[in-house]
Amino acid sequence: EVQLVESGGGSVQPGGSLRLSCAASGFRFSSYSMNWVRQAPGKGLEWVSYISSRSSAIYYADSMKGRFTISRDDAKNSLYLQMNSLRAEDTAVYYCARLWNDRTFDYWGQGTLVTVSS
Amino acid sequence: QSALTQPASVSGSPGQSITISCTGTSSDVGGYNFVSWYQQHPGKAPKLMIYDVSNRPSGVSNRFSGSKSGNTASLTISGLQAEDEADYYCSSYTSRSIVVFGGGTKLTVL
């Protein structure tokens, strides 16, 4: 059974940093592209970042460029999102999602809440 | 502002059919047959309902169907049931090699 379990969320002041983790199991993690998708309270889904298998390609949404860094450790079956210079508008539930055939999010984690507030 | 445009809300009575549209451009919806639809109940993670415009993953009811014409994709739910009440999001692969989402549509079953 495919499982994605996020952790690392919490409350942080504006300008602060957080590192999110996503532990994957039930599939060959190294073979799949992975993504972070977020959802602000009461709002829609927003794609955050993409990392290909073997980390050969990495993309970010424009509002996250230069502040967020996606990475993966295939030996640990884990995906990460380092978030720096956090802003109030980054407050959201952050989901880890597996990307199938580079175009379909077929499995999602349960999400981890990040709250940026003074 | 989302990359893909969806109606904010739709509604229907049990047993009826509804259709949710998802409008993009030739750089996303119109350029690729890589549109997906997701269902999200409150407090839950999204669930894949349709992929590659019209394909259903194993376990998804055949009451859910997808189609596309030009730059607009559509999700149709037939035989509406109370449990279909949820938010629905479309997504599309784009010419920038990323996947973008629609703004979401709240489905109310009357």
mmCIF file with all atom_site columns, N, CA and C in Angstrom, chain B residues 13-79:
data_model
loop_
_atom_site.group_PDB
_atom_site.id
_atom_site.type_symbol
_atom_site.label_atom_id
_atom_site.label_alt_id
_atom_site.label_comp_id
_atom_site.label_asym_id
_atom_site.label_entity_id
_atom_site.label_seq_id
_atom_site.pdbx_PDB_ins_code
_atom_site.Cartn_x
_atom_site.Cartn_y
_atom_site.Cartn_z
_atom_site.occupancy
_atom_site.B_iso_or_equiv
_atom_site.pdbx_formal_charge
_atom_site.auth_seq_id
_atom_site.auth_comp_id
_atom_site.auth_asym_id
_atom_site.auth_atom_id
_atom_site.pdbx_PDB_model_num
ATOM 1   N N  . SER B 1 13 ? -29.613 17.952 -7.580  1.00 0.00 ? 13 SER B N  1
ATOM 2   C CA . SER B 1 13 ? -30.404 17.102 -6.691  1.00 0.00 ? 13 SER B CA 1
ATOM 3   C C  . SER B 1 13 ? -29.968 15.651 -6.851  1.00 0.00 ? 13 SER B C  1
ATOM 4   N N  . PRO B 1 14 ? -30.205 14.848 -5.830  1.00 0.00 ? 14 PRO B N  1
ATOM 5   C CA . PRO B 1 14 ? -29.865 13.425 -5.933  1.00 0.00 ? 14 PRO B CA 1
ATOM 6   C C  . PRO B 1 14 ? -30.472 12.791 -7.182  1.00 0.00 ? 14 PRO B C  1
ATOM 7   N N  . GLY B 1 15 ? -29.651 12.013 -7.878  1.00 0.00 ? 15 GLY B N  1
ATOM 8   C CA . GLY B 1 15 ? -30.101 11.347 -9.084  1.00 0.00 ? 15 GLY B CA 1
ATOM 9   C C  . GLY B 1 15 ? -29.848 12.136 -10.360 1.00 0.00 ? 15 GLY B C  1
ATOM 10  N N  . GLN B 1 16 ? -29.657 13.442 -10.221 1.00 0.00 ? 16 GLN B N  1
ATOM 11  C CA . GLN B 1 16 ? -29.404 14.269 -11.394 1.00 0.00 ? 16 GLN B CA 1
ATOM 12  C C  . GLN B 1 16 ? -27.943 14.163 -11.825 1.00 0.00 ? 16 GLN B C  1
ATOM 13  N N  . SER B 1 17 ? -27.645 14.811 -12.959 1.00 0.00 ? 17 SER B N  1
ATOM 14  C CA . SER B 1 17 ? -26.268 14.894 -13.447 1.00 0.00 ? 17 SER B CA 1
ATOM 15  C C  . SER B 1 17 ? -25.805 16.339 -13.398 1.00 0.00 ? 17 SER B C  1
ATOM 16  N N  . ILE B 1 18 ? -24.535 16.524 -13.126 1.00 0.00 ? 18 ILE B N  1
ATOM 17  C CA . ILE B 1 18 ? -23.952 17.864 -13.155 1.00 0.00 ? 18 ILE B CA 1
ATOM 18  C C  . ILE B 1 18 ? -22.639 17.797 -13.947 1.00 0.00 ? 18 ILE B C  1
ATOM 19  N N  . THR B 1 19 ? -22.241 18.958 -14.445 1.00 0.00 ? 19 THR B N  1
ATOM 20  C CA . THR B 1 19 ? -20.979 19.062 -15.172 1.00 0.00 ? 19 THR B CA 1
ATOM 21  C C  . THR B 1 19 ? -20.194 20.246 -14.647 1.00 0.00 ? 19 THR B C  1
ATOM 22  N N  . ILE B 1 20 ? -18.915 20.029 -14.398 1.00 0.00 ? 20 ILE B N  1
ATOM 23  C CA . ILE B 1 20 ? -18.005 21.074 -13.946 1.00 0.00 ? 20 ILE B CA 1
ATOM 24  C C  . ILE B 1 20 ? -16.995 21.334 -15.062 1.00 0.00 ? 20 ILE B C  1
ATOM 25  N N  . SER B 1 21 ? -16.828 22.580 -15.427 1.00 0.00 ? 21 SER B N  1
ATOM 26  C CA . SER B 1 21 ? -15.903 22.920 -16.505 1.00 0.00 ? 21 SER B CA 1
ATOM 27  C C  . SER B 1 21 ? -14.560 23.381 -15.947 1.00 0.00 ? 21 SER B C  1
ATOM 28  N N  . CYS B 1 22 ? -13.558 23.295 -16.797 1.00 0.00 ? 22 CYS B N  1
ATOM 29  C CA . CYS B 1 22 ? -12.184 23.669 -16.436 1.00 0.00 ? 22 CYS B CA 1
ATOM 30  C C  . CYS B 1 22 ? -11.557 24.265 -17.692 1.00 0.00 ? 22 CYS B C  1
ATOM 31  N N  . THR B 1 23 ? -11.388 25.576 -17.688 1.00 0.00 ? 23 THR B N  1
ATOM 32  C CA . THR B 1 23 ? -10.920 26.257 -18.890 1.00 0.00 ? 23 THR B CA 1
ATOM 33  C C  . THR B 1 23 ? -9.482  26.735 -18.744 1.00 0.00 ? 23 THR B C  1
ATOM 34  N N  . GLY B 1 24 ? -8.684  26.406 -19.730 1.00 0.00 ? 24 GLY B N  1
ATOM 35  C CA . GLY B 1 24 ? -7.288  26.819 -19.744 1.00 0.00 ? 24 GLY B CA 1
ATOM 36  C C  . GLY B 1 24 ? -6.929  27.459 -21.063 1.00 0.00 ? 24 GLY B C  1
ATOM 37  N N  . THR B 1 25 ? -5.740  27.131 -21.524 1.00 0.00 ? 25 THR B N  1
ATOM 38  C CA . THR B 1 25 ? -5.246  27.700 -22.778 1.00 0.00 ? 25 THR B CA 1
ATOM 39  C C  . THR B 1 25 ? -4.635  26.592 -23.640 1.00 0.00 ? 25 THR B C  1
ATOM 40  N N  . SER B 1 26 ? -4.103  26.985 -24.774 1.00 0.00 ? 26 SER B N  1
ATOM 41  C CA . SER B 1 26 ? -3.446  26.020 -25.650 1.00 0.00 ? 26 SER B CA 1
ATOM 42  C C  . SER B 1 26 ? -2.114  25.542 -25.065 1.00 0.00 ? 26 SER B C  1
ATOM 43  N N  . SER B 1 27 ? -1.653  26.216 -24.010 1.00 0.00 ? 27 SER B N  1
ATOM 44  C CA . SER B 1 27 ? -0.395  25.825 -23.365 1.00 0.00 ? 27 SER B CA 1
ATOM 45  C C  . SER B 1 27 ? -0.610  24.806 -22.255 1.00 0.00 ? 27 SER B C  1
ATOM 46  N N  . ASP B 1 28 ? -1.855  24.531 -21.947 1.00 0.00 ? 28 ASP B N  1
ATOM 47  C CA . ASP B 1 28 ? -2.128  23.536 -20.914 1.00 0.00 ? 28 ASP B CA 1
ATOM 48  C C  . ASP B 1 28 ? -3.270  22.616 -21.358 1.00 0.00 ? 28 ASP B C  1
ATOM 49  N N  . VAL B 1 29 ? -4.488  22.914 -20.978 1.00 0.00 ? 29 VAL B N  1
ATOM 50  C CA . VAL B 1 29 ? -5.623  22.028 -21.279 1.00 0.00 ? 29 VAL B CA 1
ATOM 51  C C  . VAL B 1 29 ? -5.710  21.709 -22.771 1.00 0.00 ? 29 VAL B C  1
ATOM 52  N N  . GLY B 1 30 ? -5.623  22.732 -23.599 1.00 0.00 ? 30 GLY B N  1
ATOM 53  C CA . GLY B 1 30 ? -5.792  22.542 -25.027 1.00 0.00 ? 30 GLY B CA 1
ATOM 54  C C  . GLY B 1 30 ? -4.634  21.856 -25.725 1.00 0.00 ? 30 GLY B C  1
ATOM 55  N N  . GLY B 1 31 ? -3.467  21.881 -25.106 1.00 0.00 ? 31 GLY B N  1
ATOM 56  C CA . GLY B 1 31 ? -2.283  21.356 -25.752 1.00 0.00 ? 31 GLY B CA 1
ATOM 57  C C  . GLY B 1 31 ? -1.945  19.917 -25.430 1.00 0.00 ? 31 GLY B C  1
ATOM 58  N N  . TYR B 1 32 ? -2.570  19.382 -24.413 1.00 0.00 ? 32 TYR B N  1
ATOM 59  C CA . TYR B 1 32 ? -2.246  18.023 -23.948 1.00 0.00 ? 32 TYR B CA 1
ATOM 60  C C  . TYR B 1 32 ? -3.504  17.315 -23.463 1.00 0.00 ? 32 TYR B C  1
ATOM 61  N N  . ASN B 1 33 ? -3.535  16.007 -23.631 1.00 0.00 ? 33 ASN B N  1
ATOM 62  C CA . ASN B 1 33 ? -4.639  15.209 -23.065 1.00 0.00 ? 33 ASN B CA 1
ATOM 63  C C  . ASN B 1 33 ? -4.249  14.707 -21.680 1.00 0.00 ? 33 ASN B C  1
ATOM 64  N N  . PHE B 1 34 ? -3.808  15.645 -20.858 1.00 0.00 ? 34 PHE B N  1
ATOM 65  C CA . PHE B 1 34 ? -3.284  15.316 -19.531 1.00 0.00 ? 34 PHE B CA 1
ATOM 66  C C  . PHE B 1 34 ? -4.026  16.103 -18.447 1.00 0.00 ? 34 PHE B C  1
ATOM 67  N N  . VAL B 1 35 ? -5.345  16.071 -18.523 1.00 0.00 ? 35 VAL B N  1
ATOM 68  C CA . VAL B 1 35 ? -6.176  16.721 -17.513 1.00 0.00 ? 35 VAL B CA 1
ATOM 69  C C  . VAL B 1 35 ? -6.609  15.684 -16.481 1.00 0.00 ? 35 VAL B C  1
ATOM 70  N N  . SER B 1 36 ? -6.521  16.069 -15.222 1.00 0.00 ? 36 SER B N  1
ATOM 71  C CA . SER B 1 36 ? -6.965  15.209 -14.124 1.00 0.00 ? 36 SER B CA 1
ATOM 72  C C  . SER B 1 36 ? -8.008  15.945 -13.296 1.00 0.00 ? 36 SER B C  1
ATOM 73  N N  . TRP B 1 37 ? -8.796  15.166 -12.560 1.00 0.00 ? 37 TRP B N  1
ATOM 74  C CA . TRP B 1 37 ? -9.807  15.720 -11.655 1.00 0.00 ? 37 TRP B CA 1
ATOM 75  C C  . TRP B 1 37 ? -9.638  15.072 -10.285 1.00 0.00 ? 37 TRP B C  1
ATOM 76  N N  . TYR B 1 38 ? -9.790  15.903 -9.241  1.00 0.00 ? 38 TYR B N  1
ATOM 77  C CA . TYR B 1 38 ? -9.632  15.451 -7.869  1.00 0.00 ? 38 TYR B CA 1
ATOM 78  C C  . TYR B 1 38 ? -10.853 15.837 -7.057  1.00 0.00 ? 38 TYR B C  1
ATOM 79  N N  . GLN B 1 39 ? -11.216 14.946 -6.149  1.00 0.00 ? 39 GLN B N  1
ATOM 80  C CA . GLN B 1 39 ? -12.310 15.197 -5.207  1.00 0.00 ? 39 GLN B CA 1
ATOM 81  C C  . GLN B 1 39 ? -11.703 15.418 -3.831  1.00 0.00 ? 39 GLN B C  1
ATOM 82  N N  . GLN B 1 40 ? -12.192 16.425 -3.121  1.00 0.00 ? 40 GLN B N  1
ATOM 83  C CA . GLN B 1 40 ? -11.689 16.684 -1.774  1.00 0.00 ? 40 GLN B CA 1
ATOM 84  C C  . GLN B 1 40 ? -12.843 16.944 -0.822  1.00 0.00 ? 40 GLN B C  1
ATOM 85  N N  . HIS B 1 41 ? -12.971 16.072 0.158   1.00 0.00 ? 41 HIS B N  1
ATOM 86  C CA . HIS B 1 41 ? -13.937 16.299 1.222   1.00 0.00 ? 41 HIS B CA 1
ATOM 87  C C  . HIS B 1 41 ? -13.290 17.136 2.310   1.00 0.00 ? 41 HIS B C  1
ATOM 88  N N  . PRO B 1 42 ? -14.091 17.871 3.102   1.00 0.00 ? 42 PRO B N  1
ATOM 89  C CA . PRO B 1 42 ? -13.534 18.762 4.125   1.00 0.00 ? 42 PRO B CA 1
ATOM 90  C C  . PRO B 1 42 ? -12.579 18.048 5.059   1.00 0.00 ? 42 PRO B C  1
ATOM 91  N N  . GLY B 1 43 ? -11.397 18.644 5.238   1.00 0.00 ? 43 GLY B N  1
ATOM 92  C CA . GLY B 1 43 ? -10.413 18.100 6.153   1.00 0.00 ? 43 GLY B CA 1
ATOM 93  C C  . GLY B 1 43 ? -9.661  16.894 5.639   1.00 0.00 ? 43 GLY B C  1
ATOM 94  N N  . LYS B 1 44 ? -9.897  16.519 4.392   1.00 0.00 ? 44 LYS B N  1
ATOM 95  C CA . LYS B 1 44 ? -9.252  15.334 3.825   1.00 0.00 ? 44 LYS B CA 1
ATOM 96  C C  . LYS B 1 44 ? -8.308  15.724 2.692   1.00 0.00 ? 44 LYS B C  1
ATOM 97  N N  . ALA B 1 45 ? -7.423  14.792 2.347   1.00 0.00 ? 45 ALA B N  1
ATOM 98  C CA . ALA B 1 45 ? -6.547  14.997 1.207   1.00 0.00 ? 45 ALA B CA 1
ATOM 99  C C  . ALA B 1 45 ? -7.336  14.804 -0.088  1.00 0.00 ? 45 ALA B C  1
ATOM 100 N N  . PRO B 1 46 ? -6.895  15.442 -1.160  1.00 0.00 ? 46 PRO B N  1
ATOM 101 C CA . PRO B 1 46 ? -7.545  15.218 -2.455  1.00 0.00 ? 46 PRO B CA 1
ATOM 102 C C  . PRO B 1 46 ? -7.428  13.757 -2.882  1.00 0.00 ? 46 PRO B C  1
ATOM 103 N N  . LYS B 1 47 ? -8.414  13.327 -3.674  1.00 0.00 ? 47 LYS B N  1
ATOM 104 C CA . LYS B 1 47 ? -8.446  11.966 -4.209  1.00 0.00 ? 47 LYS B CA 1
ATOM 105 C C  . LYS B 1 47 ? -8.576  12.042 -5.723  1.00 0.00 ? 47 LYS B C  1
ATOM 106 N N  . LEU B 1 48 ? -7.737  11.298 -6.426  1.00 0.00 ? 48 LEU B N  1
ATOM 107 C CA . LEU B 1 48 ? -7.777  11.275 -7.885  1.00 0.00 ? 48 LEU B CA 1
ATOM 108 C C  . LEU B 1 48 ? -9.043  10.579 -8.366  1.00 0.00 ? 48 LEU B C  1
ATOM 109 N N  . MET B 1 49 ? -9.793  11.250 -9.249  1.00 0.00 ? 49 MET B N  1
ATOM 110 C CA . MET B 1 49 ? -11.036 10.697 -9.777  1.00 0.00 ? 49 MET B CA 1
ATOM 111 C C  . MET B 1 49 ? -10.961 10.400 -11.276 1.00 0.00 ? 49 MET B C  1
ATOM 112 N N  . ILE B 1 50 ? -10.247 11.257 -12.016 1.00 0.00 ? 50 ILE B N  1
ATOM 113 C CA . ILE B 1 50 ? -10.109 11.109 -13.470 1.00 0.00 ? 50 ILE B CA 1
ATOM 114 C C  . ILE B 1 50 ? -8.675  11.505 -13.845 1.00 0.00 ? 50 ILE B C  1
ATOM 115 N N  . TYR B 1 51 ? -8.063  10.764 -14.757 1.00 0.00 ? 51 TYR B N  1
ATOM 116 C CA . TYR B 1 51 ? -6.754  11.161 -15.273 1.00 0.00 ? 51 TYR B CA 1
ATOM 117 C C  . TYR B 1 51 ? -6.742  11.057 -16.795 1.00 0.00 ? 51 TYR B C  1
ATOM 118 N N  . ASP B 1 52 ? -5.823  11.763 -17.384 1.00 0.00 ? 52 ASP B N  1
ATOM 119 C CA . ASP B 1 52 ? -5.697  11.786 -18.850 1.00 0.00 ? 52 ASP B CA 1
ATOM 120 C C  . ASP B 1 52 ? -7.058  12.023 -19.517 1.00 0.00 ? 52 ASP B C  1
ATOM 121 N N  . VAL B 1 53 ? -7.732  13.055 -19.045 1.00 0.00 ? 53 VAL B N  1
ATOM 122 C CA . VAL B 1 53 ? -9.012  13.566 -19.555 1.00 0.00 ? 53 VAL B CA 1
ATOM 123 C C  . VAL B 1 53 ? -10.210 12.698 -19.190 1.00 0.00 ? 53 VAL B C  1
ATOM 124 N N  . SER B 1 54 ? -10.111 11.381 -19.449 1.00 0.00 ? 54 SER B N  1
ATOM 125 C CA . SER B 1 54 ? -11.333 10.572 -19.340 1.00 0.00 ? 54 SER B CA 1
ATOM 126 C C  . SER B 1 54 ? -11.134 9.200  -18.712 1.00 0.00 ? 54 SER B C  1
ATOM 127 N N  . ASN B 1 55 ? -9.998  8.952  -18.125 1.00 0.00 ? 55 ASN B N  1
ATOM 128 C CA . ASN B 1 55 ? -9.731  7.636  -17.538 1.00 0.00 ? 55 ASN B CA 1
ATOM 129 C C  . ASN B 1 55 ? -9.994  7.621  -16.039 1.00 0.00 ? 55 ASN B C  1
ATOM 130 N N  . ARG B 1 56 ? -10.640 6.560  -15.578 1.00 0.00 ? 56 ARG B N  1
ATOM 131 C CA . ARG B 1 56 ? -10.921 6.425  -14.158 1.00 0.00 ? 56 ARG B CA 1
ATOM 132 C C  . ARG B 1 56 ? -9.947  5.455  -13.508 1.00 0.00 ? 56 ARG B C  1
ATOM 133 N N  . PRO B 1 57 ? -9.359  5.859  -12.369 1.00 0.00 ? 57 PRO B N  1
ATOM 134 C CA . PRO B 1 57 ? -8.535  4.900  -11.624 1.00 0.00 ? 57 PRO B CA 1
ATOM 135 C C  . PRO B 1 57 ? -9.409  3.760  -11.093 1.00 0.00 ? 57 PRO B C  1
ATOM 136 N N  . SER B 1 58 ? -8.768  2.654  -10.804 1.00 0.00 ? 58 SER B N  1
ATOM 137 C CA . SER B 1 58 ? -9.479  1.533  -10.221 1.00 0.00 ? 58 SER B CA 1
ATOM 138 C C  . SER B 1 58 ? -10.179 1.963  -8.934  1.00 0.00 ? 58 SER B C  1
ATOM 139 N N  . GLY B 1 59 ? -11.435 1.576  -8.795  1.00 0.00 ? 59 GLY B N  1
ATOM 140 C CA . GLY B 1 59 ? -12.181 1.877  -7.579  1.00 0.00 ? 59 GLY B CA 1
ATOM 141 C C  . GLY B 1 59 ? -13.044 3.116  -7.650  1.00 0.00 ? 59 GLY B C  1
ATOM 142 N N  . VAL B 1 60 ? -12.864 3.936  -8.678  1.00 0.00 ? 60 VAL B N  1
ATOM 143 C CA . VAL B 1 60 ? -13.697 5.131  -8.829  1.00 0.00 ? 60 VAL B CA 1
ATOM 144 C C  . VAL B 1 60 ? -14.973 4.758  -9.591  1.00 0.00 ? 60 VAL B C  1
ATOM 145 N N  . SER B 1 61 ? -16.083 5.226  -9.083  1.00 0.00 ? 61 SER B N  1
ATOM 146 C CA . SER B 1 61 ? -17.379 4.902  -9.666  1.00 0.00 ? 61 SER B CA 1
ATOM 147 C C  . SER B 1 61 ? -17.472 5.351  -11.123 1.00 0.00 ? 61 SER B C  1
ATOM 148 N N  . ASN B 1 62 ? -18.163 4.548  -11.939 1.00 0.00 ? 62 ASN B N  1
ATOM 149 C CA . ASN B 1 62 ? -18.358 4.926  -13.340 1.00 0.00 ? 62 ASN B CA 1
ATOM 150 C C  . ASN B 1 62 ? -19.395 6.025  -13.501 1.00 0.00 ? 62 ASN B C  1
ATOM 151 N N  . ARG B 1 63 ? -19.894 6.545  -12.372 1.00 0.00 ? 63 ARG B N  1
ATOM 152 C CA . ARG B 1 63 ? -20.761 7.739  -12.439 1.00 0.00 ? 63 ARG B CA 1
ATOM 153 C C  . ARG B 1 63 ? -19.933 8.988  -12.745 1.00 0.00 ? 63 ARG B C  1
ATOM 154 N N  . PHE B 1 64 ? -18.629 8.875  -12.597 1.00 0.00 ? 64 PHE B N  1
ATOM 155 C CA . PHE B 1 64 ? -17.720 9.989  -12.877 1.00 0.00 ? 64 PHE B CA 1
ATOM 156 C C  . PHE B 1 64 ? -17.118 9.805  -14.265 1.00 0.00 ? 64 PHE B C  1
ATOM 157 N N  . SER B 1 65 ? -17.210 10.836 -15.087 1.00 0.00 ? 65 SER B N  1
ATOM 158 C CA . SER B 1 65 ? -16.637 10.773 -16.427 1.00 0.00 ? 65 SER B CA 1
ATOM 159 C C  . SER B 1 65 ? -16.031 12.118 -16.804 1.00 0.00 ? 65 SER B C  1
ATOM 160 N N  . GLY B 1 66 ? -15.065 12.085 -17.704 1.00 0.00 ? 66 GLY B N  1
ATOM 161 C CA . GLY B 1 66 ? -14.387 13.302 -18.124 1.00 0.00 ? 66 GLY B CA 1
ATOM 162 C C  . GLY B 1 66 ? -14.326 13.412 -19.632 1.00 0.00 ? 66 GLY B C  1
ATOM 163 N N  . SER B 1 67 ? -14.210 14.648 -20.090 1.00 0.00 ? 67 SER B N  1
ATOM 164 C CA . SER B 1 67 ? -14.108 14.910 -21.519 1.00 0.00 ? 67 SER B CA 1
ATOM 165 C C  . SER B 1 67 ? -13.356 16.216 -21.731 1.00 0.00 ? 67 SER B C  1
ATOM 166 N N  . LYS B 1 68 ? -13.056 16.506 -22.990 1.00 0.00 ? 68 LYS B N  1
ATOM 167 C CA . LYS B 1 68 ? -12.350 17.751 -23.306 1.00 0.00 ? 68 LYS B CA 1
ATOM 168 C C  . LYS B 1 68 ? -12.710 18.203 -24.707 1.00 0.00 ? 68 LYS B C  1
ATOM 169 N N  . SER B 1 69 ? -12.861 19.512 -24.847 1.00 0.00 ? 69 SER B N  1
ATOM 170 C CA . SER B 1 69 ? -13.065 20.107 -26.161 1.00 0.00 ? 69 SER B CA 1
ATOM 171 C C  . SER B 1 69 ? -12.277 21.402 -26.209 1.00 0.00 ? 69 SER B C  1
ATOM 172 N N  . GLY B 1 70 ? -11.305 21.448 -27.084 1.00 0.00 ? 70 GLY B N  1
ATOM 173 C CA . GLY B 1 70 ? -10.461 22.640 -27.175 1.00 0.00 ? 70 GLY B CA 1
ATOM 174 C C  . GLY B 1 70 ? -9.735  22.909 -25.873 1.00 0.00 ? 70 GLY B C  1
ATOM 175 N N  . ASN B 1 71 ? -9.882  24.120 -25.374 1.00 0.00 ? 71 ASN B N  1
ATOM 176 C CA . ASN B 1 71 ? -9.197  24.513 -24.144 1.00 0.00 ? 71 ASN B CA 1
ATOM 177 C C  . ASN B 1 71 ? -10.009 24.274 -22.879 1.00 0.00 ? 71 ASN B C  1
ATOM 178 N N  . THR B 1 72 ? -11.135 23.570 -23.006 1.00 0.00 ? 72 THR B N  1
ATOM 179 C CA . THR B 1 72 ? -12.003 23.326 -21.849 1.00 0.00 ? 72 THR B CA 1
ATOM 180 C C  . THR B 1 72 ? -12.213 21.834 -21.620 1.00 0.00 ? 72 THR B C  1
ATOM 181 N N  . ALA B 1 73 ? -11.928 21.421 -20.383 1.00 0.00 ? 73 ALA B N  1
ATOM 182 C CA . ALA B 1 73 ? -12.203 20.056 -19.955 1.00 0.00 ? 73 ALA B CA 1
ATOM 183 C C  . ALA B 1 73 ? -13.430 20.066 -19.064 1.00 0.00 ? 73 ALA B C  1
ATOM 184 N N  . SER B 1 74 ? -14.073 18.922 -18.969 1.00 0.00 ? 74 SER B N  1
ATOM 185 C CA . SER B 1 74 ? -15.292 18.830 -18.167 1.00 0.00 ? 74 SER B CA 1
ATOM 186 C C  . SER B 1 74 ? -15.318 17.537 -17.370 1.00 0.00 ? 74 SER B C  1
ATOM 187 N N  . LEU B 1 75 ? -15.869 17.642 -16.167 1.00 0.00 ? 75 LEU B N  1
ATOM 188 C CA . LEU B 1 75 ? -16.134 16.489 -15.311 1.00 0.00 ? 75 LEU B CA 1
ATOM 189 C C  . LEU B 1 75 ? -17.645 16.377 -15.175 1.00 0.00 ? 75 LEU B C  1
ATOM 190 N N  . THR B 1 76 ? -18.179 15.211 -15.485 1.00 0.00 ? 76 THR B N  1
ATOM 191 C CA . THR B 1 76 ? -19.609 14.971 -15.325 1.00 0.00 ? 76 THR B CA 1
ATOM 192 C C  . THR B 1 76 ? -19.827 13.905 -14.265 1.00 0.00 ? 76 THR B C  1
ATOM 193 N N  . ILE B 1 77 ? -20.732 14.198 -13.349 1.00 0.00 ? 77 ILE B N  1
ATOM 194 C CA . ILE B 1 77 ? -21.128 13.229 -12.337 1.00 0.00 ? 77 ILE B CA 1
ATOM 195 C C  . ILE B 1 77 ? -22.603 12.924 -12.566 1.00 0.00 ? 77 ILE B C  1
ATOM 196 N N  . SER B 1 78 ? -22.883 11.673 -12.847 1.00 0.00 ? 78 SER B N  1
ATOM 197 C CA . SER B 1 78 ? -24.269 11.280 -13.084 1.00 0.00 ? 78 SER B CA 1
ATOM 198 C C  . SER B 1 78 ? -24.822 10.573 -11.858 1.00 0.00 ? 78 SER B C  1
ATOM 199 N N  . GLY B 1 79 ? -26.142 10.533 -11.755 1.00 0.00 ? 79 GLY B N  1
ATOM 200 C CA . GLY B 1 79 ? -26.761 9.873  -10.614 1.00 0.00 ? 79 GLY B CA 1
ATOM 201 C C  . GLY B 1 79 ? -26.246 10.418 -9.293  1.00 0.00 ? 79 GLY B C  1
#
